[in-house]
Amino acid sequence: MSNEEKVVVNDLNDEKKQKNKQNKKERISNILSKETKTTMVIRIITAVILGIVVVPTFFFGGWSFLITVLIALAISIHEFLHAAKVKKGFWFVYVFVYVMTISLTFWIFMKNNMNVNVSLGKHPLNLKLWDFWRGFENLEVSTFGVIAILVFVFISVILVPEFDFYLGSYFFIMMIIVGIGFQSLLFLRFLPQHMANSEDAFIVGFTSEGIVSSFLLLYVIIGTTFNDIGAYFVGVLFGRRKLIERISPKKTIEGFIGGIVISFVFSFAFAMICSLTGNEILPFLSHKEWYWLVLLSLLMPLLGNLGDLFFSALKRNFEIKDYGTFLRGHGGILDRLDSILVVSLVVSLLIVFIRNSWSFLL
């Protein structure tokens, strides 16, 4: 290579480096722009207020957490109904969707407690004997509920011209994901209490008192939330290659990987610290069974991204930016809980399988 060619190559390399530096400066300036600062301040204020109101219910459990879940569930149902632009004249759609989605979440609570009351020779509706930890000791889908939803969708698609097949499929999927997703949140919150009160707990020495009973749910929330935080900041600072631009133009491959790494570090560390201090999140999720913690801690950010992309695809199809405006700076409840619902659902299923020695086909 001649000296002139070397000079040209060096100039091109210098130009490329300069361009990369400029792009990096532009990304950093975007973070510090006035509009971004304002948005971040609003998001932080909203998050702080939400944390002050909601987080204590995680620790208290009981009615406070149950009511919080019910309120969030009701708002979420309103949001996915509103996103589909269902006409108010179709009142039967609103009534059915509300009733069935809420039923999918809470029917197991009623079923388990009523069965226990009957076994004790008491009236099934004797609410004084009902317990939260007993009501959500397992995760179940109501066969009757699923069939009822399918029948409703079939009839609506056939008899209501405005209710096409796509809309029917949308409602079926959303009722299942939202209904069972919120049931999963309750399952994750009250399962440690159930296991601590079972006979097997005395054998393994597992206890779950006070705020310790909320550690399993916090573990899942940490895994999901830190994935979002990590993906955002890594993507803004270092993101260059788009992940799936047609669904979410702002998501990058670098942000995707960064979110997974940061989520894994924080969630795995949280679970290990809990275990090493004698506060295992579950008897079979301790430092002795570290491989399950590795599996779950890696799966949570992957599932979180999957859930986020799925809900983003739905929003893009309906040509909306957010599901709602309930949380200023964040969008709606579903915009904050989309990935958490998917993660909670799959993690709950895996916990059921691990707990039953993978005998889920029996």
mmCIF file of C-alpha atoms in Angstrom:
data_model
loop_
_atom_site.group_PDB
_atom_site.id
_atom_site.type_symbol
_atom_site.label_atom_id
_atom_site.label_comp_id
_atom_site.label_asym_id
_atom_site.label_seq_id
_atom_site.Cartn_x
_atom_site.Cartn_y
_atom_site.Cartn_z
ATOM 1 C CA MET A 1 0.000 0.000 0.000
ATOM 2 C CA SER A 2 1.411 3.362 -1.026
ATOM 3 C CA ASN A 3 1.825 6.273 1.369
ATOM 4 C CA GLU A 4 -1.023 8.133 -0.320
ATOM 5 C CA GLU A 5 -3.346 5.147 0.125
ATOM 6 C CA LYS A 6 -2.340 4.873 3.788
ATOM 7 C CA VAL A 7 -3.141 8.537 4.277
ATOM 8 C CA VAL A 8 -6.580 8.045 2.703
ATOM 9 C CA VAL A 9 -7.292 4.997 4.898
ATOM 10 C CA ASN A 10 -6.186 6.855 8.022
ATOM 11 C CA ASP A 11 -8.378 9.808 7.090
ATOM 12 C CA LEU A 12 -11.354 7.482 6.628
ATOM 13 C CA ASN A 13 -10.688 5.828 9.995
ATOM 14 C CA ASP A 14 -10.375 9.202 11.692
ATOM 15 C CA GLU A 15 -13.607 10.328 10.055
ATOM 16 C CA LYS A 16 -15.360 7.160 11.219
ATOM 17 C CA LYS A 17 -14.087 7.610 14.784
ATOM 18 C CA GLN A 18 -15.162 11.232 14.766
ATOM 19 C CA LYS A 19 -18.610 10.233 13.539
ATOM 20 C CA ASN A 20 -18.947 7.604 16.291
ATOM 21 C CA LYS A 21 -17.940 10.167 18.916
ATOM 22 C CA GLN A 22 -20.467 12.609 17.507
ATOM 23 C CA ASN A 23 -23.224 9.960 17.598
ATOM 24 C CA LYS A 24 -22.357 9.170 21.191
ATOM 25 C CA LYS A 25 -22.469 12.848 22.105
ATOM 26 C CA GLU A 26 -25.845 13.168 20.414
ATOM 27 C CA ARG A 27 -27.207 10.193 22.373
ATOM 28 C CA ILE A 28 -25.949 11.660 25.633
ATOM 29 C CA SER A 29 -27.359 15.073 24.752
ATOM 30 C CA ASN A 30 -30.704 13.421 24.065
ATOM 31 C CA ILE A 31 -30.680 12.069 27.606
ATOM 32 C CA LEU A 32 -29.945 15.502 28.988
ATOM 33 C CA SER A 33 -32.335 17.405 26.719
ATOM 34 C CA LYS A 34 -34.943 19.592 28.360
ATOM 35 C CA GLU A 35 -37.827 17.440 27.166
ATOM 36 C CA THR A 36 -36.173 14.238 28.378
ATOM 37 C CA LYS A 37 -35.356 15.797 31.745
ATOM 38 C CA THR A 38 -38.975 16.879 32.190
ATOM 39 C CA THR A 39 -40.234 13.427 31.257
ATOM 40 C CA MET A 40 -37.784 11.749 33.618
ATOM 41 C CA VAL A 41 -38.784 14.033 36.506
ATOM 42 C CA ILE A 42 -42.472 13.256 35.918
ATOM 43 C CA ARG A 43 -41.742 9.521 35.698
ATOM 44 C CA ILE A 44 -39.694 9.595 38.898
ATOM 45 C CA ILE A 45 -42.337 11.559 40.827
ATOM 46 C CA THR A 46 -45.069 9.187 39.653
ATOM 47 C CA ALA A 47 -42.933 6.160 40.530
ATOM 48 C CA VAL A 48 -42.196 7.512 44.020
ATOM 49 C CA ILE A 49 -45.870 8.217 44.734
ATOM 50 C CA LEU A 50 -46.849 4.812 43.377
ATOM 51 C CA GLY A 51 -44.150 3.164 45.472
ATOM 52 C CA ILE A 52 -45.304 4.898 48.657
ATOM 53 C CA VAL A 53 -48.890 3.779 48.066
ATOM 54 C CA VAL A 54 -48.421 0.295 46.589
ATOM 55 C CA VAL A 55 -45.154 -1.181 47.914
ATOM 56 C CA PRO A 56 -46.317 -1.324 51.572
ATOM 57 C CA THR A 57 -49.198 -3.574 50.483
ATOM 58 C CA PHE A 58 -46.611 -6.118 49.269
ATOM 59 C CA PHE A 59 -45.306 -6.382 52.814
ATOM 60 C CA PHE A 60 -48.641 -6.231 54.628
ATOM 61 C CA GLY A 61 -50.347 -8.748 52.345
ATOM 62 C CA GLY A 62 -53.903 -9.636 53.365
ATOM 63 C CA TRP A 63 -56.772 -7.400 52.335
ATOM 64 C CA SER A 64 -54.528 -4.444 51.497
ATOM 65 C CA PHE A 65 -52.722 -6.362 48.764
ATOM 66 C CA LEU A 66 -55.910 -8.071 47.577
ATOM 67 C CA ILE A 67 -57.704 -4.733 47.156
ATOM 68 C CA THR A 68 -54.663 -3.221 45.408
ATOM 69 C CA VAL A 69 -54.662 -6.096 42.920
ATOM 70 C CA LEU A 70 -58.417 -5.761 42.378
ATOM 71 C CA ILE A 71 -58.118 -2.028 41.618
ATOM 72 C CA ALA A 72 -55.200 -2.576 39.229
ATOM 73 C CA LEU A 73 -57.099 -5.422 37.571
ATOM 74 C CA ALA A 74 -60.240 -3.327 37.051
ATOM 75 C CA ILE A 75 -58.226 -0.470 35.508
ATOM 76 C CA SER A 76 -56.332 -2.915 33.275
ATOM 77 C CA ILE A 77 -59.599 -4.373 31.968
ATOM 78 C CA HIS A 78 -60.857 -0.878 31.185
ATOM 79 C CA GLU A 79 -57.609 -0.111 29.351
ATOM 80 C CA PHE A 80 -57.618 -3.110 27.032
ATOM 81 C CA LEU A 81 -61.320 -2.583 26.324
ATOM 82 C CA HIS A 82 -60.678 1.077 25.526
ATOM 83 C CA ALA A 83 -57.724 0.170 23.287
ATOM 84 C CA ALA A 84 -60.016 -1.956 21.111
ATOM 85 C CA LYS A 85 -62.413 1.004 20.753
ATOM 86 C CA VAL A 86 -65.435 -1.050 21.757
ATOM 87 C CA LYS A 87 -68.589 1.008 21.332
ATOM 88 C CA LYS A 88 -70.392 1.865 24.558
ATOM 89 C CA GLY A 89 -73.586 0.489 23.022
ATOM 90 C CA PHE A 90 -72.114 -2.987 23.336
ATOM 91 C CA TRP A 91 -72.703 -3.039 27.081
ATOM 92 C CA PHE A 92 -72.824 -6.839 27.128
ATOM 93 C CA VAL A 93 -69.166 -6.942 26.031
ATOM 94 C CA TYR A 94 -68.105 -4.703 28.925
ATOM 95 C CA VAL A 95 -70.110 -6.701 31.468
ATOM 96 C CA PHE A 96 -68.894 -10.093 30.259
ATOM 97 C CA VAL A 97 -65.234 -9.092 29.978
ATOM 98 C CA TYR A 98 -65.188 -7.515 33.450
ATOM 99 C CA VAL A 99 -66.972 -10.438 35.125
ATOM 100 C CA MET A 100 -64.980 -13.216 33.461
ATOM 101 C CA THR A 101 -61.541 -11.596 33.790
ATOM 102 C CA ILE A 102 -62.055 -10.862 37.487
ATOM 103 C CA SER A 103 -63.427 -14.389 37.947
ATOM 104 C CA LEU A 104 -60.319 -15.926 36.368
ATOM 105 C CA THR A 105 -58.237 -14.102 38.967
ATOM 106 C CA PHE A 106 -60.236 -14.713 42.139
ATOM 107 C CA TRP A 107 -62.225 -17.915 41.591
ATOM 108 C CA ILE A 108 -59.424 -20.097 43.017
ATOM 109 C CA PHE A 109 -59.487 -18.059 46.239
ATOM 110 C CA MET A 110 -63.167 -18.822 46.716
ATOM 111 C CA LYS A 111 -62.897 -22.455 45.602
ATOM 112 C CA ASN A 112 -60.037 -23.388 47.949
ATOM 113 C CA ASN A 113 -61.553 -21.727 51.007
ATOM 114 C CA MET A 114 -65.028 -23.132 50.369
ATOM 115 C CA ASN A 115 -63.593 -26.653 50.011
ATOM 116 C CA VAL A 116 -61.737 -26.314 53.317
ATOM 117 C CA ASN A 117 -64.880 -25.075 55.054
ATOM 118 C CA VAL A 118 -66.852 -28.057 53.747
ATOM 119 C CA SER A 119 -64.126 -30.475 54.901
ATOM 120 C CA LEU A 120 -64.381 -28.928 58.382
ATOM 121 C CA GLY A 121 -68.148 -29.319 58.396
ATOM 122 C CA LYS A 122 -68.691 -25.567 58.202
ATOM 123 C CA HIS A 123 -70.780 -23.478 55.827
ATOM 124 C CA PRO A 124 -68.820 -22.843 52.587
ATOM 125 C CA LEU A 125 -69.443 -19.082 52.811
ATOM 126 C CA ASN A 126 -68.302 -18.716 56.417
ATOM 127 C CA LEU A 127 -65.840 -15.911 55.608
ATOM 128 C CA LYS A 128 -64.388 -15.887 59.119
ATOM 129 C CA LEU A 129 -62.562 -19.132 58.326
ATOM 130 C CA TRP A 130 -61.171 -18.002 54.990
ATOM 131 C CA ASP A 131 -57.401 -17.442 54.646
ATOM 132 C CA PHE A 132 -55.457 -15.700 51.905
ATOM 133 C CA TRP A 133 -52.555 -18.146 52.014
ATOM 134 C CA ARG A 134 -54.950 -21.063 51.662
ATOM 135 C CA GLY A 135 -56.950 -19.378 48.918
ATOM 136 C CA PHE A 136 -53.945 -18.827 46.658
ATOM 137 C CA GLU A 137 -51.910 -21.919 47.526
ATOM 138 C CA ASN A 138 -51.965 -23.067 43.894
ATOM 139 C CA LEU A 139 -52.368 -21.702 40.386
ATOM 140 C CA GLU A 140 -55.356 -22.948 38.405
ATOM 141 C CA VAL A 141 -57.340 -22.042 35.332
ATOM 142 C CA SER A 142 -61.105 -22.430 35.447
ATOM 143 C CA THR A 143 -62.148 -24.827 32.674
ATOM 144 C CA PHE A 144 -65.678 -23.472 32.869
ATOM 145 C CA GLY A 145 -64.351 -19.921 32.577
ATOM 146 C CA VAL A 146 -62.268 -20.658 29.471
ATOM 147 C CA ILE A 147 -65.177 -22.467 27.781
ATOM 148 C CA ALA A 148 -67.540 -19.600 28.654
ATOM 149 C CA ILE A 149 -65.142 -17.102 27.064
ATOM 150 C CA LEU A 150 -64.836 -19.216 23.914
ATOM 151 C CA VAL A 151 -68.620 -19.555 23.592
ATOM 152 C CA PHE A 152 -69.020 -15.791 24.061
ATOM 153 C CA VAL A 153 -66.422 -15.082 21.372
ATOM 154 C CA PHE A 154 -67.990 -17.556 18.926
ATOM 155 C CA ILE A 155 -71.494 -16.149 19.371
ATOM 156 C CA SER A 156 -70.307 -12.523 19.177
ATOM 157 C CA VAL A 157 -68.306 -13.116 15.984
ATOM 158 C CA ILE A 158 -71.310 -14.792 14.341
ATOM 159 C CA LEU A 159 -74.087 -12.437 15.466
ATOM 160 C CA VAL A 160 -72.392 -9.033 15.833
ATOM 161 C CA PRO A 161 -71.050 -7.604 12.528
ATOM 162 C CA GLU A 162 -68.643 -5.178 14.276
ATOM 163 C CA PHE A 163 -67.214 -8.002 16.386
ATOM 164 C CA ASP A 164 -64.863 -9.662 13.886
ATOM 165 C CA PHE A 165 -62.626 -12.680 14.373
ATOM 166 C CA TYR A 166 -59.581 -10.532 15.156
ATOM 167 C CA LEU A 167 -61.398 -8.658 17.913
ATOM 168 C CA GLY A 168 -62.665 -11.931 19.366
ATOM 169 C CA SER A 169 -59.152 -13.379 19.413
ATOM 170 C CA TYR A 170 -57.846 -10.196 21.037
ATOM 171 C CA PHE A 171 -60.376 -10.358 23.878
ATOM 172 C CA PHE A 172 -59.775 -14.065 24.455
ATOM 173 C CA ILE A 173 -56.006 -13.592 24.713
ATOM 174 C CA MET A 174 -56.239 -10.488 26.907
ATOM 175 C CA MET A 175 -58.757 -11.993 29.321
ATOM 176 C CA ILE A 176 -56.557 -15.064 29.780
ATOM 177 C CA ILE A 177 -53.253 -13.181 30.150
ATOM 178 C CA VAL A 178 -54.622 -10.422 32.391
ATOM 179 C CA GLY A 179 -56.903 -12.657 34.469
ATOM 180 C CA ILE A 180 -54.377 -15.424 35.136
ATOM 181 C CA GLY A 181 -51.494 -12.944 35.255
ATOM 182 C CA PHE A 182 -53.037 -11.154 38.233
ATOM 183 C CA GLN A 183 -53.831 -14.513 39.839
ATOM 184 C CA SER A 184 -50.110 -15.284 39.491
ATOM 185 C CA LEU A 185 -49.222 -12.114 41.419
ATOM 186 C CA LEU A 186 -51.468 -13.251 44.271
ATOM 187 C CA PHE A 187 -50.018 -16.765 44.083
ATOM 188 C CA LEU A 188 -46.457 -15.445 44.340
ATOM 189 C CA ARG A 189 -47.384 -13.259 47.311
ATOM 190 C CA PHE A 190 -49.227 -15.880 49.374
ATOM 191 C CA LEU A 191 -47.469 -19.155 48.431
ATOM 192 C CA PRO A 192 -44.602 -18.624 50.929
ATOM 193 C CA GLN A 193 -47.166 -18.196 53.725
ATOM 194 C CA HIS A 194 -48.951 -21.368 52.652
ATOM 195 C CA MET A 195 -45.722 -23.369 52.605
ATOM 196 C CA ALA A 196 -44.678 -21.962 55.974
ATOM 197 C CA ASN A 197 -47.997 -23.101 57.445
ATOM 198 C CA SER A 198 -47.842 -26.588 55.906
ATOM 199 C CA GLU A 199 -46.583 -29.690 57.671
ATOM 200 C CA ASP A 200 -43.665 -30.057 55.255
ATOM 201 C CA ALA A 201 -42.322 -26.679 56.357
ATOM 202 C CA PHE A 202 -41.470 -28.064 59.787
ATOM 203 C CA ILE A 203 -39.360 -30.767 58.160
ATOM 204 C CA VAL A 204 -37.218 -28.381 56.114
ATOM 205 C CA GLY A 205 -37.296 -25.632 58.728
ATOM 206 C CA PHE A 206 -38.851 -23.073 56.404
ATOM 207 C CA THR A 207 -40.490 -20.040 57.977
ATOM 208 C CA SER A 208 -42.079 -17.047 56.308
ATOM 209 C CA GLU A 209 -43.199 -14.363 58.708
ATOM 210 C CA GLY A 210 -43.782 -10.645 58.235
ATOM 211 C CA ILE A 211 -42.160 -9.044 55.220
ATOM 212 C CA VAL A 212 -40.213 -12.240 54.465
ATOM 213 C CA SER A 213 -43.361 -13.709 52.920
ATOM 214 C CA SER A 214 -43.216 -10.985 50.247
ATOM 215 C CA PHE A 215 -39.666 -11.804 49.111
ATOM 216 C CA LEU A 216 -40.772 -14.191 46.354
ATOM 217 C CA LEU A 217 -42.957 -11.523 44.751
ATOM 218 C CA LEU A 218 -40.219 -8.909 45.225
ATOM 219 C CA TYR A 219 -37.740 -11.262 43.547
ATOM 220 C CA VAL A 220 -39.945 -11.400 40.440
ATOM 221 C CA ILE A 221 -40.552 -7.639 40.440
ATOM 222 C CA ILE A 222 -36.808 -6.944 40.801
ATOM 223 C CA GLY A 223 -36.039 -9.275 37.896
ATOM 224 C CA THR A 224 -38.597 -7.568 35.676
ATOM 225 C CA THR A 225 -38.045 -3.954 36.716
ATOM 226 C CA PHE A 226 -34.257 -3.981 36.487
ATOM 227 C CA ASN A 227 -34.534 -5.458 33.017
ATOM 228 C CA ASP A 228 -36.556 -2.400 31.960
ATOM 229 C CA ILE A 229 -34.156 -0.002 33.691
ATOM 230 C CA GLY A 230 -31.045 -1.670 32.305
ATOM 231 C CA ALA A 231 -32.427 -1.941 28.783
ATOM 232 C CA TYR A 232 -33.394 1.736 28.771
ATOM 233 C CA PHE A 233 -30.077 3.207 29.902
ATOM 234 C CA VAL A 234 -27.836 0.768 28.016
ATOM 235 C CA GLY A 235 -29.942 1.261 24.900
ATOM 236 C CA VAL A 236 -29.794 5.059 25.104
ATOM 237 C CA LEU A 237 -26.058 5.170 25.808
ATOM 238 C CA PHE A 238 -24.771 2.374 23.596
ATOM 239 C CA GLY A 239 -27.672 1.232 21.420
ATOM 240 C CA ARG A 240 -27.035 1.186 17.680
ATOM 241 C CA ARG A 241 -28.703 -1.877 16.177
ATOM 242 C CA LYS A 242 -32.478 -2.101 16.267
ATOM 243 C CA LEU A 243 -34.034 -5.150 17.909
ATOM 244 C CA ILE A 244 -37.428 -5.436 16.166
ATOM 245 C CA GLU A 245 -38.044 -2.047 14.599
ATOM 246 C CA ARG A 246 -41.514 -2.791 13.194
ATOM 247 C CA ILE A 247 -42.832 -3.442 16.717
ATOM 248 C CA SER A 248 -40.729 -1.195 18.933
ATOM 249 C CA PRO A 249 -38.498 1.258 17.022
ATOM 250 C CA LYS A 250 -36.611 2.451 20.106
ATOM 251 C CA LYS A 251 -35.512 -0.971 21.399
ATOM 252 C CA THR A 252 -31.972 -2.001 20.530
ATOM 253 C CA ILE A 253 -30.005 -5.239 20.676
ATOM 254 C CA GLU A 254 -27.493 -3.601 23.031
ATOM 255 C CA GLY A 255 -30.306 -2.537 25.363
ATOM 256 C CA PHE A 256 -31.811 -6.018 25.188
ATOM 257 C CA ILE A 257 -28.541 -7.658 26.263
ATOM 258 C CA GLY A 258 -27.793 -4.988 28.872
ATOM 259 C CA GLY A 259 -31.214 -5.408 30.446
ATOM 260 C CA ILE A 260 -30.760 -9.173 30.740
ATOM 261 C CA VAL A 261 -27.334 -8.844 32.370
ATOM 262 C CA ILE A 262 -28.397 -6.157 34.867
ATOM 263 C CA SER A 263 -31.630 -7.968 35.711
ATOM 264 C CA PHE A 264 -29.801 -11.247 36.302
ATOM 265 C CA VAL A 265 -27.197 -9.651 38.572
ATOM 266 C CA PHE A 266 -29.737 -7.894 40.799
ATOM 267 C CA SER A 267 -32.364 -10.658 40.992
ATOM 268 C CA PHE A 268 -29.856 -13.468 41.542
ATOM 269 C CA ALA A 269 -27.998 -11.417 44.158
ATOM 270 C CA PHE A 270 -31.272 -10.647 45.962
ATOM 271 C CA ALA A 271 -32.272 -14.323 46.113
ATOM 272 C CA MET A 272 -28.814 -15.426 47.268
ATOM 273 C CA ILE A 273 -28.626 -12.759 49.984
ATOM 274 C CA CYS A 274 -32.072 -13.781 51.230
ATOM 275 C CA SER A 275 -31.000 -17.418 51.356
ATOM 276 C CA LEU A 276 -27.622 -16.840 52.999
ATOM 277 C CA THR A 277 -29.276 -14.743 55.725
ATOM 278 C CA GLY A 278 -31.761 -17.534 56.470
ATOM 279 C CA ASN A 279 -34.704 -15.959 54.650
ATOM 280 C CA GLU A 280 -35.132 -18.211 51.603
ATOM 281 C CA ILE A 281 -37.803 -17.006 49.206
ATOM 282 C CA LEU A 282 -38.968 -20.651 49.033
ATOM 283 C CA PRO A 283 -37.597 -23.913 50.517
ATOM 284 C CA PHE A 284 -36.418 -25.117 47.087
ATOM 285 C CA LEU A 285 -35.113 -21.719 45.944
ATOM 286 C CA SER A 286 -32.049 -21.269 48.135
ATOM 287 C CA HIS A 287 -28.282 -21.136 47.654
ATOM 288 C CA LYS A 288 -28.256 -24.940 47.831
ATOM 289 C CA GLU A 289 -30.461 -25.096 44.736
ATOM 290 C CA TRP A 290 -28.611 -22.257 43.028
ATOM 291 C CA TYR A 291 -29.267 -23.739 39.567
ATOM 292 C CA TRP A 292 -33.013 -22.990 39.867
ATOM 293 C CA LEU A 293 -32.182 -19.418 40.808
ATOM 294 C CA VAL A 294 -29.890 -19.111 37.788
ATOM 295 C CA LEU A 295 -32.625 -20.476 35.518
ATOM 296 C CA LEU A 296 -35.346 -18.187 36.866
ATOM 297 C CA SER A 297 -33.090 -15.132 37.019
ATOM 298 C CA LEU A 298 -32.182 -15.595 33.350
ATOM 299 C CA LEU A 299 -35.717 -16.378 32.238
ATOM 300 C CA MET A 300 -37.324 -13.343 33.881
ATOM 301 C CA PRO A 301 -35.698 -10.663 31.678
ATOM 302 C CA LEU A 302 -36.230 -12.800 28.565
ATOM 303 C CA LEU A 303 -39.912 -13.245 29.394
ATOM 304 C CA GLY A 304 -40.187 -9.577 30.316
ATOM 305 C CA ASN A 305 -38.933 -8.566 26.879
ATOM 306 C CA LEU A 306 -41.290 -11.043 25.240
ATOM 307 C CA GLY A 307 -44.272 -9.654 27.146
ATOM 308 C CA ASP A 308 -43.284 -6.064 26.438
ATOM 309 C CA LEU A 309 -42.907 -6.734 22.711
ATOM 310 C CA PHE A 310 -46.208 -8.608 22.556
ATOM 311 C CA PHE A 311 -48.149 -5.776 24.184
ATOM 312 C CA SER A 312 -46.279 -3.246 22.025
ATOM 313 C CA ALA A 313 -47.382 -5.156 18.925
ATOM 314 C CA LEU A 314 -50.991 -4.945 20.093
ATOM 315 C CA LYS A 315 -50.693 -1.196 20.716
ATOM 316 C CA ARG A 316 -49.130 -0.648 17.304
ATOM 317 C CA ASN A 317 -51.963 -2.588 15.685
ATOM 318 C CA PHE A 318 -54.546 -0.363 17.411
ATOM 319 C CA GLU A 319 -52.429 2.712 16.581
ATOM 320 C CA ILE A 320 -52.098 3.879 20.174
ATOM 321 C CA LYS A 321 -49.004 4.909 22.121
ATOM 322 C CA ASP A 322 -50.163 3.845 25.590
ATOM 323 C CA TYR A 323 -53.029 1.829 27.014
ATOM 324 C CA GLY A 324 -54.007 4.682 29.294
ATOM 325 C CA THR A 325 -52.952 7.825 31.148
ATOM 326 C CA PHE A 326 -53.522 6.701 34.736
ATOM 327 C CA LEU A 327 -49.807 6.906 35.576
ATOM 328 C CA ARG A 328 -48.492 10.231 34.326
ATOM 329 C CA GLY A 329 -45.255 9.790 32.446
ATOM 330 C CA HIS A 330 -45.677 6.010 32.385
ATOM 331 C CA GLY A 331 -48.935 5.536 30.483
ATOM 332 C CA GLY A 332 -51.554 3.164 31.839
ATOM 333 C CA ILE A 333 -51.496 0.346 34.364
ATOM 334 C CA LEU A 334 -51.050 -2.199 31.564
ATOM 335 C CA ASP A 335 -48.089 -0.252 30.214
ATOM 336 C CA ARG A 336 -46.343 -0.809 33.554
ATOM 337 C CA LEU A 337 -47.561 -4.336 34.231
ATOM 338 C CA ASP A 338 -47.415 -5.917 30.770
ATOM 339 C CA SER A 339 -44.047 -7.603 31.267
ATOM 340 C CA ILE A 340 -44.672 -8.270 34.982
ATOM 341 C CA LEU A 341 -47.881 -10.175 34.196
ATOM 342 C CA VAL A 342 -46.143 -12.405 31.645
ATOM 343 C CA VAL A 343 -43.129 -13.000 33.901
ATOM 344 C CA SER A 344 -45.323 -13.730 36.940
ATOM 345 C CA LEU A 345 -47.423 -16.198 34.976
ATOM 346 C CA VAL A 346 -44.516 -18.251 33.605
ATOM 347 C CA VAL A 347 -42.469 -18.106 36.827
ATOM 348 C CA SER A 348 -45.529 -19.275 38.780
ATOM 349 C CA LEU A 349 -45.930 -22.231 36.414
ATOM 350 C CA LEU A 350 -42.258 -23.147 36.789
ATOM 351 C CA ILE A 351 -42.521 -22.932 40.580
ATOM 352 C CA VAL A 352 -45.533 -25.263 40.486
ATOM 353 C CA PHE A 353 -43.579 -27.722 38.321
ATOM 354 C CA ILE A 354 -40.457 -27.594 40.515
ATOM 355 C CA ARG A 355 -42.551 -27.903 43.669
ATOM 356 C CA ASN A 356 -44.268 -31.019 42.277
ATOM 357 C CA SER A 357 -41.014 -32.565 41.008
ATOM 358 C CA TRP A 358 -42.073 -31.809 37.417
ATOM 359 C CA SER A 359 -44.999 -34.248 37.682
ATOM 360 C CA PHE A 360 -47.306 -31.753 35.981
ATOM 361 C CA LEU A 361 -48.758 -34.405 33.671
ATOM 362 C CA LEU A 362 -50.180 -36.432 36.571
#
